[in-house]
């Protein structure tokens, strides 16, 4: 049963942390604002409560998560590779159709982006920036493609890398089109993913690219993952593969969303 937030002025820091731990165990992650509302305290109080080494919780990307498992909701490449394959392919084919000869494109990490790399126009001269092994293993076999791979610490869950040097390198590049993946896209809570190390990369390329294009399958709409990285309004285009109900579509009416189905 969901706990109803009630004012508890006599609660100690230990008691508040116990309530937060129970909430995080249930949901995998809890937004800072929601944590403050749950405890009926200010966001600053929550931050102070989490500052101690014995808290067993951490604040990452604006979310309260289990410090021992900071991604909160587990994502593994192996689990996702065979999920919604057809819908991912539909979205990626539409995204790839917008690429022009000589473009410098950024391809995000994740299983959807592997499909996008497969859909790149054959023999078209391109420059591709990426930071994941699954994408790099495809684009490096394209004879007319210049590949720029961002390195750093390797994260097996998404087969991707992260480093400050990689971010600095990315910010110096001119990107025509950035193709971004997401684990969830919510009309009010924005785009999110499961791995916090991806947030800085996604935000950096969205800030510098001429066009930022979100590519997702229909299952991601209405979903929320622990690591928020962008408002819906930040994207030039949003391409969704698969069938989406009219009720869900109405929430995205004010945004540039393209729905691609098998009958389109």
Coordinates of C-alpha atoms in Angstrom, one line a residue:
X1 CA 0.0 0.0 0.0
X2 CA 1.3 3.5 -0.9
X3 CA 2.2 5.6 2.0
X4 CA 0.3 8.9 2.3
X5 CA 2.6 11.9 3.0
X6 CA 1.7 13.4 6.4
X7 CA 3.4 16.0 8.4
X8 CA 5.6 14.5 11.1
X9 CA 7.3 17.5 12.8
X10 CA 8.8 15.3 15.5
X11 CA 10.6 12.9 13.1
X12 CA 14.3 12.6 13.6
X13 CA 16.8 12.4 10.7
X14 CA 17.1 8.6 11.3
X15 CA 13.4 8.2 11.0
X16 CA 13.2 10.2 7.8
X17 CA 16.0 8.2 6.3
X18 CA 14.1 5.0 7.1
X19 CA 11.1 6.2 5.3
X20 CA 13.2 7.3 2.3
X21 CA 14.8 3.8 2.2
X22 CA 11.4 2.1 2.1
X23 CA 10.3 4.4 -0.7
X24 CA 13.4 3.8 -2.7
X25 CA 13.2 0.0 -2.2
X26 CA 9.7 0.2 -3.7
X27 CA 10.3 2.5 -6.7
X28 CA 14.0 2.1 -7.4
X29 CA 14.5 5.9 -7.3
X30 CA 12.7 8.9 -5.9
X31 CA 12.9 12.5 -7.2
X32 CA 14.3 15.0 -4.7
X33 CA 11.0 17.0 -4.9
X34 CA 8.9 13.9 -4.3
X35 CA 11.2 12.9 -1.4
X36 CA 10.6 16.3 0.2
X37 CA 6.9 16.1 -0.2
X38 CA 6.8 12.6 1.2
X39 CA 8.6 13.8 4.4
X40 CA 6.9 17.2 4.5
X41 CA 10.3 18.9 4.7
X42 CA 12.3 21.2 2.4
X43 CA 14.5 19.8 -0.3
X44 CA 17.5 21.3 1.6
X45 CA 16.6 19.2 4.6
X46 CA 16.6 16.1 2.4
X47 CA 20.0 17.0 1.0
X48 CA 21.3 17.4 4.6
X49 CA 19.9 14.1 5.7
X50 CA 21.6 12.4 2.8
X51 CA 25.0 14.0 3.5
X52 CA 26.0 11.7 6.3
X53 CA 28.1 8.5 5.4
X54 CA 25.6 6.3 7.2
X55 CA 22.7 7.3 5.1
X56 CA 22.9 4.3 2.7
X57 CA 21.2 6.6 0.1
X58 CA 22.7 9.0 -2.4
X59 CA 21.5 12.0 -4.5
X60 CA 22.3 11.5 -8.2
X61 CA 20.9 13.5 -11.0
X62 CA 18.2 15.0 -8.8
X63 CA 17.0 11.5 -7.6
X64 CA 17.4 9.7 -4.3
X65 CA 18.8 6.3 -5.0
X66 CA 20.4 3.3 -3.2
X67 CA 24.0 4.3 -2.7
X68 CA 25.1 0.6 -3.1
X69 CA 23.3 0.4 -6.5
X70 CA 23.2 4.0 -7.7
X71 CA 21.5 3.3 -11.0
X72 CA 18.4 2.3 -9.0
X73 CA 16.6 0.6 -11.8
X74 CA 18.8 -2.0 -13.5
X75 CA 19.4 -1.8 -17.2
X76 CA 21.5 -4.3 -19.0
X77 CA 22.3 -4.4 -22.7
X78 CA 21.5 -8.1 -22.8
X79 CA 18.0 -7.6 -21.4
X80 CA 17.1 -4.9 -23.9
X81 CA 18.6 -6.1 -27.1
X82 CA 15.6 -8.3 -28.0
X83 CA 12.9 -6.0 -26.7
X84 CA 10.6 -4.2 -29.1
X85 CA 13.0 -4.9 -32.0
X86 CA 10.5 -4.1 -34.8
X87 CA 9.4 -0.8 -33.3
X88 CA 13.0 0.3 -32.8
X89 CA 13.7 -0.5 -36.4
X90 CA 10.8 1.5 -37.6
X91 CA 11.9 4.6 -35.7
X92 CA 15.5 4.2 -36.8
X93 CA 14.7 3.9 -40.5
X94 CA 12.8 7.1 -40.3
X95 CA 15.7 8.8 -38.4
X96 CA 18.3 7.6 -40.8
X97 CA 16.3 8.9 -43.8
X98 CA 17.1 12.5 -42.6
X99 CA 20.9 12.1 -42.8
X100 CA 22.6 13.8 -45.7
X101 CA 26.0 13.2 -47.3
X102 CA 28.8 14.9 -45.4
X103 CA 26.8 15.2 -42.1
X104 CA 28.6 14.9 -38.8
X105 CA 26.3 12.9 -36.6
X106 CA 26.3 11.8 -33.0
X107 CA 24.9 8.4 -32.2
X108 CA 24.0 7.8 -28.5
X109 CA 24.4 4.4 -26.7
X110 CA 21.8 1.7 -26.2
X111 CA 20.1 -1.0 -28.3
X112 CA 18.0 1.4 -30.3
X113 CA 21.1 3.2 -31.4
X114 CA 22.6 -0.1 -32.6
X115 CA 19.6 -0.4 -34.9
X116 CA 20.2 3.2 -36.1
X117 CA 23.8 2.4 -36.9
X118 CA 22.6 -0.5 -39.0
X119 CA 20.2 1.8 -40.8
X120 CA 22.7 4.4 -42.0
X121 CA 22.6 4.9 -45.7
X122 CA 25.0 2.5 -47.5
X123 CA 28.3 4.1 -48.8
X124 CA 27.2 7.6 -47.8
X125 CA 30.3 9.7 -46.6
X126 CA 29.6 10.6 -43.0
X127 CA 31.4 11.5 -39.8
X128 CA 30.1 9.6 -36.8
X129 CA 30.7 10.4 -33.1
X130 CA 29.9 7.7 -30.6
X131 CA 30.8 6.4 -27.1
X132 CA 29.6 2.8 -27.1
X133 CA 31.1 -0.4 -28.4
X134 CA 28.0 -1.8 -30.1
X135 CA 27.7 1.3 -32.3
X136 CA 31.4 1.6 -32.9
X137 CA 31.6 -2.0 -34.0
X138 CA 29.1 -1.3 -36.8
X139 CA 30.2 2.2 -38.0
X140 CA 34.0 1.3 -38.1
X141 CA 33.2 -1.2 -40.8
X142 CA 31.8 1.5 -43.1
X143 CA 34.5 2.4 -45.6
X144 CA 33.1 6.0 -46.2
X145 CA 32.7 6.8 -42.5
X146 CA 35.0 8.8 -40.3
X147 CA 34.6 7.5 -36.7
X148 CA 35.3 9.5 -33.6
X149 CA 35.0 7.4 -30.5
X150 CA 34.8 9.0 -27.0
X151 CA 36.7 6.9 -24.5
X152 CA 37.0 6.7 -20.7
X153 CA 35.7 4.4 -18.1
X154 CA 33.8 1.4 -19.5
X155 CA 30.3 0.6 -18.3
X156 CA 29.3 -3.0 -19.3
X157 CA 25.6 -2.4 -18.6
X158 CA 25.3 -0.2 -21.7
X159 CA 28.6 -1.0 -23.4
X160 CA 29.5 2.6 -23.2
X161 CA 32.3 4.9 -21.9
X162 CA 32.4 8.0 -19.8
X163 CA 35.1 10.6 -19.0
X164 CA 35.6 14.4 -18.6
X165 CA 38.1 14.3 -21.5
X166 CA 35.5 12.7 -23.7
X167 CA 33.0 15.5 -22.8
X168 CA 35.5 18.2 -23.5
X169 CA 36.2 16.5 -26.9
X170 CA 32.5 16.3 -27.7
X171 CA 31.9 20.0 -27.0
X172 CA 34.7 21.0 -29.5
X173 CA 33.0 19.1 -32.3
X174 CA 30.5 20.5 -34.8
X175 CA 27.5 18.2 -34.9
X176 CA 24.8 18.5 -37.5
X177 CA 22.4 15.9 -36.1
X178 CA 22.5 14.2 -32.7
X179 CA 20.4 11.0 -32.4
X180 CA 19.5 10.5 -28.7
X181 CA 18.1 7.4 -26.9
X182 CA 16.0 7.3 -23.8
X183 CA 14.7 4.7 -21.4
X184 CA 11.6 6.8 -20.7
X185 CA 9.8 9.8 -22.2
X186 CA 7.1 11.4 -20.1
X187 CA 5.1 14.5 -21.1
X188 CA 5.8 16.4 -17.9
X189 CA 8.9 14.7 -16.4
X190 CA 10.9 14.7 -19.7
X191 CA 13.4 12.2 -21.1
X192 CA 15.3 9.9 -18.7
X193 CA 17.6 6.9 -18.7
X194 CA 18.7 4.2 -16.3
X195 CA 22.5 5.0 -16.2
X196 CA 23.6 8.3 -14.6
X197 CA 26.9 8.3 -16.4
X198 CA 25.0 8.9 -19.7
X199 CA 23.4 12.1 -18.5
X200 CA 26.4 14.4 -19.0
X201 CA 27.0 13.1 -22.5
X202 CA 23.4 13.5 -23.6
X203 CA 23.1 17.0 -22.2
X204 CA 26.4 18.1 -23.7
X205 CA 25.5 17.0 -27.2
X206 CA 21.9 18.4 -27.0
X207 CA 23.5 21.8 -26.0
X208 CA 25.9 21.8 -29.0
X209 CA 24.2 20.0 -31.9
X210 CA 22.3 21.9 -34.6
X211 CA 19.5 19.3 -34.3
X212 CA 18.8 16.9 -31.4
X213 CA 16.6 14.0 -32.5
X214 CA 15.1 11.6 -29.9
X215 CA 14.6 8.1 -31.3
X216 CA 12.5 5.7 -29.2
X217 CA 10.1 2.8 -29.5
X218 CA 6.5 3.2 -28.3
X219 CA 7.0 1.4 -25.0
X220 CA 9.1 4.3 -23.7
X221 CA 6.2 6.8 -23.8
X222 CA 4.9 7.6 -20.3
X223 CA 7.8 5.8 -18.7
X224 CA 10.2 7.4 -16.2
X225 CA 13.7 6.2 -15.4
X226 CA 15.9 7.4 -12.5
X227 CA 18.3 9.6 -14.4
X228 CA 16.6 12.7 -15.9
X229 CA 18.5 14.4 -18.7
X230 CA 16.2 16.7 -20.8
X231 CA 12.8 18.3 -21.0
X232 CA 10.7 17.2 -24.0
X233 CA 11.0 20.7 -25.5
X234 CA 14.8 20.3 -26.0
X235 CA 14.4 18.1 -29.0
X236 CA 14.1 19.3 -32.6
X237 CA 12.2 16.1 -33.4
X238 CA 11.0 13.0 -31.6
X239 CA 10.6 9.8 -33.6
X240 CA 8.5 7.1 -32.1
X241 CA 8.3 3.6 -33.6
X242 CA 5.2 1.5 -33.0
X243 CA 1.6 1.9 -32.2
X244 CA 0.7 4.6 -29.7
X245 CA -2.8 5.1 -28.3
X246 CA -4.7 8.3 -28.9
X247 CA -4.8 9.0 -25.2
X248 CA -1.0 9.0 -25.0
X249 CA -0.6 11.0 -28.2
X250 CA -2.7 13.8 -26.8
X251 CA -0.1 14.5 -24.1
X252 CA 2.5 15.2 -26.9
X253 CA 0.4 17.4 -29.2
X254 CA 2.5 20.5 -28.7
X255 CA 5.7 18.7 -29.5
X256 CA 7.3 17.7 -32.9
X257 CA 6.6 14.0 -32.6
X258 CA 6.6 11.7 -35.6
X259 CA 4.8 8.3 -35.1
X260 CA 6.0 5.5 -37.4
X261 CA 4.0 2.3 -37.7
X262 CA 4.3 -0.8 -39.8
X263 CA 1.3 0.5 -41.9
X264 CA 2.8 3.9 -42.5

